[in-house]
Short mmCIF file of C-alpha atoms in Angstrom, two decimals:
data_model
loop_
_atom_site.label_atom_id
_atom_site.label_comp_id
_atom_site.label_asym_id
_atom_site.label_seq_id
_atom_site.Cartn_x
_atom_site.Cartn_y
_atom_site.Cartn_z
CA MET A 1 21.42 18.59 -65.33
CA SER A 2 20.22 15.28 -63.96
CA VAL A 3 21.00 14.53 -60.39
CA ARG A 4 20.04 11.94 -57.80
CA LEU A 5 19.20 12.83 -54.22
CA LEU A 6 20.65 10.12 -51.98
CA PRO A 7 19.68 9.59 -48.33
CA SER A 8 22.27 10.65 -45.80
CA GLY A 9 20.51 10.54 -42.44
CA PRO A 10 17.93 12.89 -40.91
CA ASP A 11 20.08 16.00 -41.36
CA ALA A 12 21.61 15.68 -44.83
CA ILE A 13 21.10 14.86 -48.48
CA LEU A 14 23.88 13.68 -50.76
CA VAL A 15 23.29 15.11 -54.25
CA GLU A 16 24.92 13.03 -56.98
CA CYS A 17 25.74 14.75 -60.28
CA GLY A 18 26.83 13.35 -63.62
CA SER A 19 30.22 15.05 -63.79
CA GLN A 20 32.67 17.30 -61.99
CA ALA A 21 31.49 20.23 -64.13
CA GLU A 22 27.91 19.65 -62.94
CA VAL A 23 29.12 19.57 -59.34
CA LEU A 24 30.83 22.94 -59.82
CA ALA A 25 27.73 24.47 -61.39
CA LEU A 26 25.36 23.07 -58.77
CA HIS A 27 27.61 24.06 -55.88
CA GLU A 28 27.89 27.55 -57.28
CA ALA A 29 24.11 27.83 -57.63
CA LEU A 30 23.54 26.57 -54.09
CA ALA A 31 26.30 28.67 -52.53
CA SER A 32 24.87 31.83 -54.09
CA ASP A 33 21.55 31.38 -52.26
CA PRO A 34 22.09 29.65 -48.89
CA PRO A 35 18.87 29.30 -46.84
CA GLU A 36 18.76 29.70 -43.08
CA GLY A 37 19.43 26.37 -41.38
CA LEU A 38 22.03 25.21 -43.89
CA VAL A 39 24.99 23.83 -41.91
CA GLU A 40 27.35 22.40 -44.52
CA LEU A 41 27.61 22.51 -48.30
CA VAL A 42 30.42 20.17 -49.31
CA PRO A 43 31.30 19.60 -52.97
CA ALA A 44 33.35 16.56 -53.98
CA ALA A 45 34.17 14.82 -57.27
CA ARG A 46 30.61 13.73 -58.19
CA THR A 47 28.53 14.88 -55.24
CA VAL A 48 27.48 17.84 -53.13
CA LEU A 49 26.56 17.14 -49.50
CA VAL A 50 23.82 19.39 -48.17
CA ALA A 51 23.72 19.20 -44.35
CA VAL A 52 21.04 21.08 -42.44
CA ASP A 53 19.71 21.79 -39.00
CA HIS A 54 16.36 20.10 -39.65
CA ARG A 55 14.64 22.09 -36.88
CA VAL A 56 15.27 25.24 -38.93
CA LEU A 57 15.40 23.84 -42.45
CA PRO A 58 13.39 20.63 -42.92
CA LEU A 59 15.03 18.11 -45.23
CA GLU A 60 12.11 18.29 -47.67
CA THR A 61 12.53 22.07 -47.96
CA ALA A 62 16.25 21.61 -48.56
CA ALA A 63 15.46 19.08 -51.30
CA SER A 64 13.15 21.60 -53.00
CA TRP A 65 15.90 24.22 -52.78
CA VAL A 66 18.31 21.80 -54.51
CA ARG A 67 15.78 20.99 -57.26
CA ARG A 68 15.14 24.70 -57.84
CA ALA A 69 18.87 25.42 -58.09
CA MET A 70 19.23 22.64 -60.68
CA GLN A 71 16.53 24.19 -62.83
CA HIS A 72 17.51 27.82 -62.55
CA GLY A 73 21.26 27.83 -62.05
CA PRO A 74 22.98 30.35 -59.82
CA ALA A 75 20.78 32.97 -58.13
CA GLN A 76 21.12 36.31 -59.83
CA HIS A 77 21.79 39.51 -57.98
CA GLY A 78 21.72 43.08 -59.28
CA GLY A 79 21.08 42.30 -62.91
CA ALA A 80 24.15 40.24 -63.59
CA ASP A 81 24.52 38.08 -66.68
CA VAL A 82 21.83 35.45 -66.94
CA GLY A 83 22.11 31.96 -68.22
CA SER A 84 25.77 31.08 -67.90
CA GLY A 85 26.33 28.67 -65.09
CA SER A 86 29.90 29.83 -64.61
CA ALA A 87 29.40 33.57 -64.45
CA SER A 88 27.22 34.38 -61.47
CA SER A 89 27.87 37.71 -59.81
CA GLY A 90 29.45 38.09 -56.43
CA GLY A 91 30.63 34.47 -56.13
CA VAL A 92 34.21 33.28 -55.90
CA ALA A 93 33.93 32.00 -59.48
CA SER A 94 33.60 35.50 -60.90
CA ALA A 95 36.43 36.91 -58.78
CA PRO A 96 39.82 37.30 -60.46
CA PRO A 97 41.93 34.15 -60.30
CA VAL A 98 44.14 33.54 -57.29
CA VAL A 99 47.69 33.62 -58.65
CA LEU A 100 50.18 31.26 -57.02
CA ASP A 101 53.91 31.56 -57.66
CA ALA A 102 55.40 28.16 -58.33
CA SER A 103 58.85 26.67 -58.84
CA TYR A 104 58.80 23.57 -61.01
CA ASP A 105 61.55 21.58 -59.39
CA GLY A 106 59.64 18.67 -57.84
CA GLU A 107 61.23 15.28 -57.30
CA ASP A 108 58.72 13.49 -59.53
CA LEU A 109 58.61 16.02 -62.38
CA ASP A 110 60.82 14.14 -64.82
CA ASP A 111 59.34 10.70 -64.08
CA THR A 112 55.82 12.05 -64.40
CA ALA A 113 56.54 13.72 -67.73
CA ARG A 114 58.12 10.48 -68.97
CA LEU A 115 55.02 8.55 -67.84
CA LEU A 116 52.91 10.90 -69.96
CA GLY A 117 55.27 10.64 -72.92
CA ILE A 118 56.08 14.35 -72.97
CA GLY A 119 59.01 16.49 -71.88
CA ALA A 120 59.19 18.11 -68.47
CA ALA A 121 59.20 21.54 -70.14
CA GLU A 122 55.92 20.79 -71.89
CA LEU A 123 54.30 19.53 -68.69
CA VAL A 124 55.32 22.76 -66.93
CA ALA A 125 54.16 24.93 -69.83
CA ARG A 126 50.73 23.27 -69.87
CA HIS A 127 50.44 23.58 -66.11
CA LEU A 128 51.27 27.30 -66.31
CA ALA A 129 48.94 27.93 -69.24
CA ALA A 130 45.90 26.22 -67.76
CA GLU A 131 43.18 28.09 -65.93
CA TRP A 132 42.32 25.98 -62.91
CA ARG A 133 39.30 25.85 -60.66
CA VAL A 134 38.97 24.54 -57.13
CA ALA A 135 36.61 21.59 -57.54
CA PHE A 136 36.59 20.70 -53.85
CA ILE A 137 38.75 20.45 -50.76
CA GLY A 138 39.63 17.10 -49.27
CA PHE A 139 42.33 14.99 -47.70
CA ALA A 140 43.48 17.74 -45.31
CA PRO A 141 42.32 21.21 -44.21
CA GLY A 142 42.74 23.59 -47.15
CA PHE A 143 43.98 20.92 -49.60
CA ALA A 144 42.30 22.04 -52.83
CA TYR A 145 41.69 19.65 -55.74
CA LEU A 146 42.11 21.79 -58.85
CA VAL A 147 40.64 20.86 -62.24
CA SER A 148 40.98 22.46 -65.65
CA ASP A 149 39.46 21.96 -69.08
CA ASP A 150 42.93 22.87 -70.38
CA TRP A 151 44.58 19.93 -68.62
CA PRO A 152 44.47 16.68 -70.59
CA TYR A 153 46.67 14.54 -68.34
CA ARG A 154 45.84 11.86 -65.80
CA VAL A 155 48.54 10.29 -63.69
CA PRO A 156 48.32 7.52 -61.08
CA ARG A 157 49.25 8.20 -57.47
CA LEU A 158 52.62 6.92 -56.30
CA ASP A 159 52.70 3.20 -55.50
CA ALA A 160 54.14 3.98 -52.07
CA PRO A 161 53.01 7.27 -50.53
CA ARG A 162 55.70 9.44 -48.97
CA THR A 163 55.56 9.59 -45.19
CA ARG A 164 56.48 13.26 -45.26
CA VAL A 165 55.64 15.79 -47.97
CA PRO A 166 56.76 19.38 -47.23
CA ALA A 167 54.20 22.18 -47.02
CA GLY A 168 53.85 24.03 -50.32
CA SER A 169 54.61 20.97 -52.46
CA LEU A 170 52.84 21.26 -55.80
CA ALA A 171 51.62 17.91 -57.05
CA LEU A 172 49.56 15.88 -59.52
CA ALA A 173 47.23 12.91 -59.06
CA ASP A 174 44.54 11.57 -61.38
CA GLY A 175 43.34 14.59 -63.35
CA TYR A 176 43.95 17.00 -60.47
CA THR A 177 46.66 19.34 -59.36
CA GLY A 178 47.00 20.52 -55.78
CA ALA A 179 49.41 21.93 -53.24
CA TYR A 180 49.99 20.59 -49.73
CA PRO A 181 48.91 23.35 -47.30
CA ARG A 182 50.83 21.76 -44.42
CA GLU A 183 53.46 19.06 -44.09
CA SER A 184 51.79 15.66 -44.21
CA PRO A 185 52.12 12.18 -45.67
CA GLY A 186 51.00 11.98 -49.28
CA GLY A 187 50.89 9.93 -52.45
CA TRP A 188 50.64 12.66 -55.10
CA ARG A 189 53.45 13.17 -57.64
CA LEU A 190 55.53 16.21 -56.70
CA ILE A 191 56.23 18.54 -59.62
CA GLY A 192 57.19 21.71 -57.77
CA ARG A 193 56.46 23.96 -54.82
CA THR A 194 54.84 27.23 -53.94
CA GLU A 195 55.73 29.69 -51.19
CA ALA A 196 52.13 30.85 -50.93
CA VAL A 197 50.46 30.47 -47.54
CA LEU A 198 47.56 28.12 -48.29
CA TRP A 199 46.32 27.59 -44.75
CA ASP A 200 46.18 30.11 -41.91
CA GLU A 201 44.08 29.27 -38.85
CA GLY A 202 43.91 32.95 -37.96
CA ALA A 203 42.55 34.08 -41.33
CA ASP A 204 38.94 34.18 -42.54
CA PRO A 205 38.58 32.00 -44.46
CA PRO A 206 41.53 29.94 -43.22
CA ALA A 207 41.95 28.35 -46.66
CA ARG A 208 43.48 30.45 -49.46
CA LEU A 209 41.72 28.31 -52.06
CA VAL A 210 37.98 27.79 -51.60
CA PRO A 211 35.58 25.67 -53.71
CA GLY A 212 34.75 27.33 -57.02
CA ALA A 213 37.72 29.73 -56.97
CA ARG A 214 39.77 30.26 -60.12
CA VAL A 215 43.50 29.66 -59.85
CA ARG A 216 46.50 30.31 -62.07
CA PHE A 217 50.12 29.38 -61.55
CA ARG A 218 52.98 31.76 -62.36
CA GLU A 219 56.59 30.79 -62.53
CA ALA A 220 58.35 32.10 -59.41
CA GLY A 221 60.79 34.87 -60.23
CA SER A 222 58.77 36.29 -63.12
CA SER A 223 57.63 39.77 -62.13
CA PRO A 224 53.94 40.65 -61.80
CA GLY A 225 52.41 42.00 -64.99
CA ALA A 226 55.50 41.18 -67.03
CA GLY A 227 53.89 38.19 -68.70
CA SER A 228 55.57 34.82 -68.70
CA MET B 1 42.58 32.85 -14.11
CA THR B 2 42.50 29.67 -12.09
CA ALA B 3 43.51 26.39 -13.63
CA LEU B 4 43.57 22.63 -13.50
CA ARG B 5 47.11 21.27 -13.25
CA ILE B 6 47.50 17.92 -14.98
CA VAL B 7 49.49 15.33 -13.05
CA ALA B 8 48.80 12.41 -15.42
CA PRO B 9 46.66 12.54 -18.59
CA GLY B 10 46.04 8.77 -18.80
CA ALA B 11 45.99 6.95 -22.14
CA SER B 12 44.60 10.01 -23.92
CA CYS B 13 43.14 13.26 -22.62
CA LEU B 14 41.77 15.79 -25.10
CA VAL B 15 40.05 19.13 -24.75
CA GLU B 16 36.71 18.88 -26.58
CA ASP B 17 33.61 21.00 -26.96
CA LEU B 18 30.80 20.43 -29.47
CA GLY B 19 33.13 21.07 -32.40
CA ARG B 20 33.35 23.35 -35.42
CA PRO B 21 30.42 22.71 -37.80
CA GLY B 22 30.16 24.53 -41.12
CA LEU B 23 33.78 24.27 -42.29
CA ALA B 24 33.69 20.92 -44.11
CA ARG B 25 33.84 22.74 -47.46
CA LEU B 26 37.32 23.92 -46.41
CA GLY B 27 38.40 20.43 -45.39
CA VAL B 28 37.76 20.90 -41.68
CA GLY B 29 35.51 18.37 -39.96
CA ARG B 30 33.25 19.04 -36.99
CA SER B 31 35.29 17.04 -34.47
CA GLY B 32 34.07 17.68 -30.89
CA ALA B 33 33.33 15.30 -28.01
CA ALA B 34 32.83 11.70 -29.15
CA ASP B 35 30.01 11.33 -26.60
CA ARG B 36 28.23 14.64 -27.14
CA GLY B 37 25.36 13.86 -24.78
CA ALA B 38 27.81 13.11 -21.97
CA LEU B 39 29.64 16.41 -22.46
CA ALA B 40 26.37 18.35 -22.56
CA LEU B 41 25.22 16.61 -19.36
CA ALA B 42 28.52 17.28 -17.54
CA ASN B 43 28.25 20.92 -18.52
CA ARG B 44 24.63 21.27 -17.36
CA LEU B 45 25.54 19.71 -14.02
CA VAL B 46 28.16 22.37 -13.30
CA GLY B 47 26.01 25.22 -14.62
CA ASN B 48 27.86 25.69 -17.93
CA ALA B 49 26.38 26.16 -21.38
CA GLU B 50 26.13 22.69 -22.98
CA GLY B 51 28.87 23.45 -25.48
CA ALA B 52 31.56 24.55 -23.00
CA ALA B 53 34.89 22.80 -23.44
CA GLY B 54 35.60 19.85 -21.16
CA LEU B 55 38.01 16.96 -21.09
CA GLU B 56 37.59 13.63 -22.88
CA VAL B 57 39.59 11.00 -21.03
CA LEU B 58 40.07 7.63 -22.69
CA LEU B 59 39.72 4.74 -20.22
CA GLY B 60 41.15 6.56 -17.15
CA GLY B 61 44.47 6.91 -15.38
CA PHE B 62 43.87 10.65 -15.24
CA ARG B 63 44.97 12.81 -12.30
CA ALA B 64 44.75 16.59 -11.94
CA VAL B 65 44.97 19.14 -9.14
CA ALA B 66 42.64 22.13 -8.86
CA GLU B 67 44.54 25.36 -8.16
CA ALA B 68 41.44 26.94 -6.61
CA ASP B 69 38.11 25.50 -5.44
CA ALA B 70 36.42 24.01 -8.50
CA TRP B 71 33.21 22.21 -9.43
CA ILE B 72 33.47 19.27 -11.78
CA ALA B 73 31.14 16.58 -13.09
CA VAL B 74 32.22 13.27 -14.62
CA THR B 75 29.92 11.57 -17.14
CA GLY B 76 30.21 9.09 -20.00
CA ALA B 77 32.24 6.07 -18.92
CA ARG B 78 31.71 4.74 -15.36
CA GLY B 79 34.53 3.97 -13.01
CA PRO B 80 35.98 5.14 -9.72
CA VAL B 81 36.15 8.94 -9.46
CA LEU B 82 38.18 10.08 -6.46
CA VAL B 83 38.75 13.48 -4.89
CA ASP B 84 41.80 13.31 -2.60
CA GLY B 85 41.29 9.56 -2.42
CA VAL B 86 37.61 9.69 -1.46
CA GLU B 87 35.21 8.20 -3.97
CA ALA B 88 32.73 10.67 -5.48
CA SER B 89 29.44 9.98 -7.26
CA PRO B 90 29.29 9.88 -11.05
CA ALA B 91 27.13 12.28 -13.04
CA VAL B 92 26.69 14.84 -10.28
CA ALA B 93 28.49 18.10 -9.57
CA VAL B 94 31.44 17.44 -7.25
CA ARG B 95 33.37 20.05 -5.29
CA VAL B 96 37.15 19.79 -5.69
CA PRO B 97 38.76 22.02 -3.04
CA ALA B 98 41.87 24.04 -3.87
CA GLY B 99 44.91 21.78 -3.89
CA ALA B 100 42.85 18.57 -3.97
CA GLU B 101 43.54 15.90 -6.57
CA LEU B 102 40.88 14.55 -8.91
CA GLU B 103 41.58 11.02 -10.08
CA LEU B 104 39.76 8.94 -12.70
CA ARG B 105 40.64 5.26 -12.29
CA PRO B 106 40.24 2.83 -15.20
CA ALA B 107 36.67 2.80 -16.46
CA GLU B 108 34.60 -0.29 -15.62
CA HIS B 109 31.78 0.48 -18.07
CA GLY B 110 32.25 2.33 -21.32
CA LEU B 111 35.42 3.84 -22.70
CA ARG B 112 35.44 7.63 -22.52
CA TYR B 113 34.95 9.82 -19.47
CA LEU B 114 33.77 13.36 -20.09
CA VAL B 115 34.79 15.87 -17.44
CA GLY B 116 32.86 19.12 -17.20
CA VAL B 117 34.51 21.92 -15.23
CA ARG B 118 32.47 24.89 -13.96
CA GLY B 119 33.63 27.82 -16.11
CA GLY B 120 34.82 25.52 -18.91
CA ILE B 121 38.36 24.78 -20.08
CA ALA B 122 39.42 28.18 -21.42
CA VAL B 123 42.24 27.36 -23.83
CA PRO B 124 42.26 29.54 -27.00
CA GLU B 125 39.75 28.71 -29.72
CA VAL B 126 40.90 27.57 -33.14
CA LEU B 127 38.38 28.28 -35.93
CA GLY B 128 35.66 28.90 -33.39
CA SER B 129 36.13 25.77 -31.29
CA ARG B 130 38.35 24.36 -28.54
CA SER B 131 38.10 20.81 -29.88
CA ARG B 132 41.13 18.74 -30.70
CA ASP B 133 40.77 17.15 -34.14
CA THR B 134 43.18 14.23 -33.95
CA LEU B 135 43.19 13.52 -37.68
CA ALA B 136 43.58 17.09 -38.96
CA GLY B 137 45.91 18.07 -36.11
CA LEU B 138 43.76 21.11 -35.33
CA GLY B 139 42.90 22.69 -32.00
CA PRO B 140 44.57 22.38 -28.59
CA ASP B 141 47.39 19.86 -28.30
CA PRO B 142 46.60 16.60 -26.51
CA VAL B 143 46.76 17.21 -22.76
CA ALA B 144 50.12 16.25 -21.23
CA ALA B 145 51.47 15.88 -17.69
CA GLY B 146 52.45 19.27 -16.31
CA ASP B 147 49.92 21.20 -18.43
CA ARG B 148 48.05 23.99 -16.69
CA LEU B 149 44.58 24.19 -18.24
CA PRO B 150 42.93 27.56 -17.59
CA ILE B 151 39.37 27.53 -16.25
CA GLY B 152 36.97 30.20 -17.54
CA PRO B 153 34.89 32.61 -15.48
CA GLU B 154 31.98 31.30 -13.38
CA PRO B 155 28.79 31.02 -15.40
CA GLU B 156 25.64 32.67 -14.05
CA ALA B 157 23.67 29.44 -13.75
CA PRO B 158 24.05 27.64 -10.44
CA VAL B 159 25.49 24.19 -10.02
CA ALA B 160 22.64 21.79 -10.73
CA LEU B 161 21.60 19.38 -7.98
CA LEU B 162 19.90 17.06 -10.43
CA ASP B 163 19.61 16.89 -14.19
CA ARG B 164 16.33 16.39 -16.00
CA GLU B 165 17.86 13.44 -17.84
CA ALA B 166 18.82 10.42 -15.81
CA ALA B 167 22.36 9.30 -16.55
CA PHE B 168 22.89 5.60 -17.11
CA ALA B 169 26.20 3.79 -17.13
CA PRO B 170 27.21 2.49 -20.59
CA VAL B 171 26.07 -1.12 -20.98
CA ASP B 172 28.59 -3.97 -20.88
CA GLY B 173 26.91 -6.63 -23.01
CA PRO B 174 25.61 -6.42 -26.56
CA VAL B 175 24.82 -2.88 -27.63
CA VAL B 176 21.95 -2.26 -30.02
CA LEU B 177 22.39 0.66 -32.42
CA GLU B 178 19.80 2.07 -34.79
CA LEU B 179 20.65 2.53 -38.46
CA VAL B 180 19.15 4.57 -41.27
CA PRO B 181 19.96 3.85 -44.93
CA GLY B 182 23.23 5.23 -46.28
CA PRO B 183 23.67 6.90 -49.66
CA ARG B 184 25.37 3.83 -51.16
CA ALA B 185 23.20 1.05 -49.72
CA ASP B 186 22.45 0.04 -53.32
CA TRP B 187 26.14 -0.77 -53.87
CA PHE B 188 25.67 -3.87 -51.72
CA THR B 189 23.92 -7.18 -52.29
CA ASP B 190 20.58 -7.88 -50.63
CA ALA B 191 22.39 -10.59 -48.70
CA ALA B 192 24.95 -8.08 -47.38
CA ARG B 193 22.25 -5.68 -46.27
CA ALA B 194 20.42 -8.50 -44.49
CA LEU B 195 23.67 -9.70 -42.92
CA LEU B 196 24.28 -6.25 -41.48
CA PHE B 197 21.16 -6.62 -39.32
CA ASP B 198 21.37 -10.37 -38.67
CA THR B 199 24.95 -10.43 -37.39
CA GLU B 200 26.29 -9.94 -33.90
CA TRP B 201 29.35 -7.83 -34.70
CA ARG B 202 32.40 -7.42 -32.50
CA THR B 203 34.02 -4.06 -31.78
CA SER B 204 37.57 -4.22 -33.10
CA ALA B 205 40.58 -2.96 -31.16
CA ALA B 206 41.07 -0.67 -34.19
CA ALA B 207 38.82 2.02 -32.78
CA ASP B 208 39.61 5.67 -32.26
CA ARG B 209 38.07 9.09 -32.88
CA VAL B 210 38.46 8.62 -36.64
CA GLY B 211 36.48 5.40 -36.79
CA THR B 212 35.37 2.22 -35.06
CA ARG B 213 35.92 -0.94 -37.05
CA LEU B 214 33.60 -3.89 -36.60
CA GLU B 215 34.57 -7.54 -36.98
CA GLY B 216 32.21 -10.00 -38.61
CA PRO B 217 31.27 -11.45 -41.98
CA VAL B 218 32.25 -9.84 -45.25
CA LEU B 219 29.63 -7.49 -46.72
CA ASP B 220 29.60 -8.22 -50.45
CA ARG B 221 29.25 -5.54 -53.06
CA LEU B 222 26.88 -5.49 -55.96
CA VAL B 223 28.73 -2.62 -57.64
CA ALA B 224 32.43 -3.16 -58.21
CA GLY B 225 34.89 -0.40 -58.88
CA GLU B 226 35.96 2.70 -57.03
CA LEU B 227 33.76 5.33 -55.55
CA ALA B 228 34.83 8.93 -56.12
CA SER B 229 35.45 10.45 -52.69
CA GLU B 230 32.37 12.09 -51.20
CA ALA B 231 31.48 13.92 -48.00
CA THR B 232 30.22 11.86 -45.08
CA VAL B 233 28.03 12.68 -42.08
CA PRO B 234 28.63 11.66 -38.43
CA GLY B 235 27.93 7.96 -37.91
CA SER B 236 28.42 7.00 -41.55
CA MET B 237 29.25 3.31 -41.84
CA GLN B 238 31.68 2.81 -44.67
CA VAL B 239 32.65 -0.60 -45.96
CA SER B 240 36.25 -1.19 -47.01
CA THR B 241 37.33 -3.10 -50.11
CA SER B 242 37.74 -6.18 -47.93
CA GLY B 243 34.07 -5.91 -46.87
CA GLN B 244 34.55 -4.79 -43.25
CA PRO B 245 32.36 -1.99 -41.88
CA THR B 246 33.74 1.01 -39.98
CA ILE B 247 31.57 3.56 -38.18
CA LEU B 248 33.15 6.95 -38.83
CA GLY B 249 33.75 9.10 -35.75
CA PRO B 250 34.06 12.80 -34.97
CA ASP B 251 37.57 13.14 -36.47
CA ARG B 252 36.79 11.27 -39.70
CA PRO B 253 38.18 12.63 -42.97
CA VAL B 254 35.81 15.19 -44.48
CA THR B 255 35.47 13.04 -47.59
CA GLY B 256 35.78 9.28 -47.93
CA GLY B 257 36.24 6.93 -50.87
CA TYR B 258 34.46 3.85 -49.50
CA PRO B 259 30.71 3.39 -50.02
CA VAL B 260 28.51 4.20 -47.01
CA ILE B 261 25.99 1.37 -46.59
CA ALA B 262 24.17 2.83 -43.58
CA ILE B 263 24.31 5.62 -41.02
CA VAL B 264 24.08 5.25 -37.26
CA ALA B 265 21.01 7.26 -36.20
CA PRO B 266 21.87 10.39 -34.16
CA ALA B 267 20.11 8.94 -31.09
CA SER B 268 22.52 5.95 -31.11
CA LEU B 269 25.70 7.79 -32.01
CA ASP B 270 26.95 8.57 -28.50
CA ARG B 271 26.88 4.86 -27.67
CA VAL B 272 29.50 4.18 -30.35
CA ALA B 273 31.94 6.37 -28.37
CA GLN B 274 31.58 4.05 -25.38
CA LEU B 275 32.09 0.69 -27.16
CA ARG B 276 34.95 -1.29 -25.68
CA PRO B 277 37.18 -3.52 -27.82
CA GLY B 278 35.53 -6.92 -28.19
CA GLN B 279 32.09 -5.66 -27.21
CA PRO B 280 29.22 -7.16 -29.25
CA VAL B 281 27.11 -4.84 -31.40
CA ARG B 282 23.79 -5.48 -33.12
CA PHE B 283 21.89 -3.21 -35.48
CA ARG B 284 18.21 -2.58 -35.99
CA HIS B 285 16.29 -0.28 -38.31
CA ALA B 286 15.60 3.13 -36.82
CA ARG B 287 11.91 3.66 -36.16
#
């Protein structure tokens, strides 16, 4: 993995990776071994922000920690599998996928399928079949950007964003899927909705989907364990 | 529990403490007082811990009645502070007797008053903080007329007669802010980077807790194309597609898609909170 460490003030380093997959791997490695004095670890599409309290964790020490994580991958605990960047023990990535029930009745479903030159049924089937991962959270509290190697489609955002998108709306933009945790404006293409509570200020963590987590969608109404 | 009864909140009155760090990975920014030093000072003056929740009042027009005897301290912006019509000193602890009205008239210097209240504003915490995040819509609702804001128990520390740090009124003329390099400085031409330091910028009226836009020449890019959104730190100066810089504030989005050319050094950051529309700003390299 080749990364660049970019300056971001006296209390942070912005680590730039070559791809989203590298971001996921680096974030996982860093999150599995957080040093004292680390304040924020924020993955995004091509970067991970490492913010520190420099009185506890000097920036140079944080930079060494990042370089070490790049070389060795996720920290290993208790003799877990070695070598695979995506299978560290104890992290959210190795936990079973979060399953979200979804109804595929979004306003933009047909238009979006047409844009991609496929049928709506195929779009839904691919969305259900894919195993997704939370690449990062952005735009709003708990709004997870999900990516999948099984998802070949990229769609542009709407030309004119909606002023009001209901909570639970399941949507597509670029190569991502995501669900609106709360009602908000938004420019993603709505393909369905989920009843799952994605944001709860009283819960720990407040976000149902956290960076690195695996996610699957299941058609609402199909019973658990009964297949699709 | 005693309380402060709000008669008029003014243009904007928010409950703020020092924010909720550590949750950016979940899409929650730090938020907190825009002028952190002023809140910490107000709190020290009334014997609170520096991070107790106080009130951030934009420009003034604020009036509130203390239900029981209270100690307050007003810092940040400078303007007439009155207790039952009698002018009180800024940046010292002031006794507000039960039933008396505290009034903050329009600020004459700076933009945001910070009001510390002995015992702290004791509204419920959300995710470990009492700060209102105006962009995310998190934390206590903006303060409205008729609100009764609970005041917490007396801290052990006494009311301070003097603070170790002298408090100065925000300056009126050109403000000089220190910058450190941003992660995307190399996305801009050498000329743009020079222009950043050679220009007297003007504070735009488009300024709030999310960001403060600056008016001046266009900062040209060397690298065209879109930047994938990335996390920003407090004071990040992002440059829009049209070439105008904006200094991101406490309620900025957790990630941003415009390149950050430079970052306002922490020592200069509180001054951004006190910039008035039209006020000139110059930058120099942080030493």
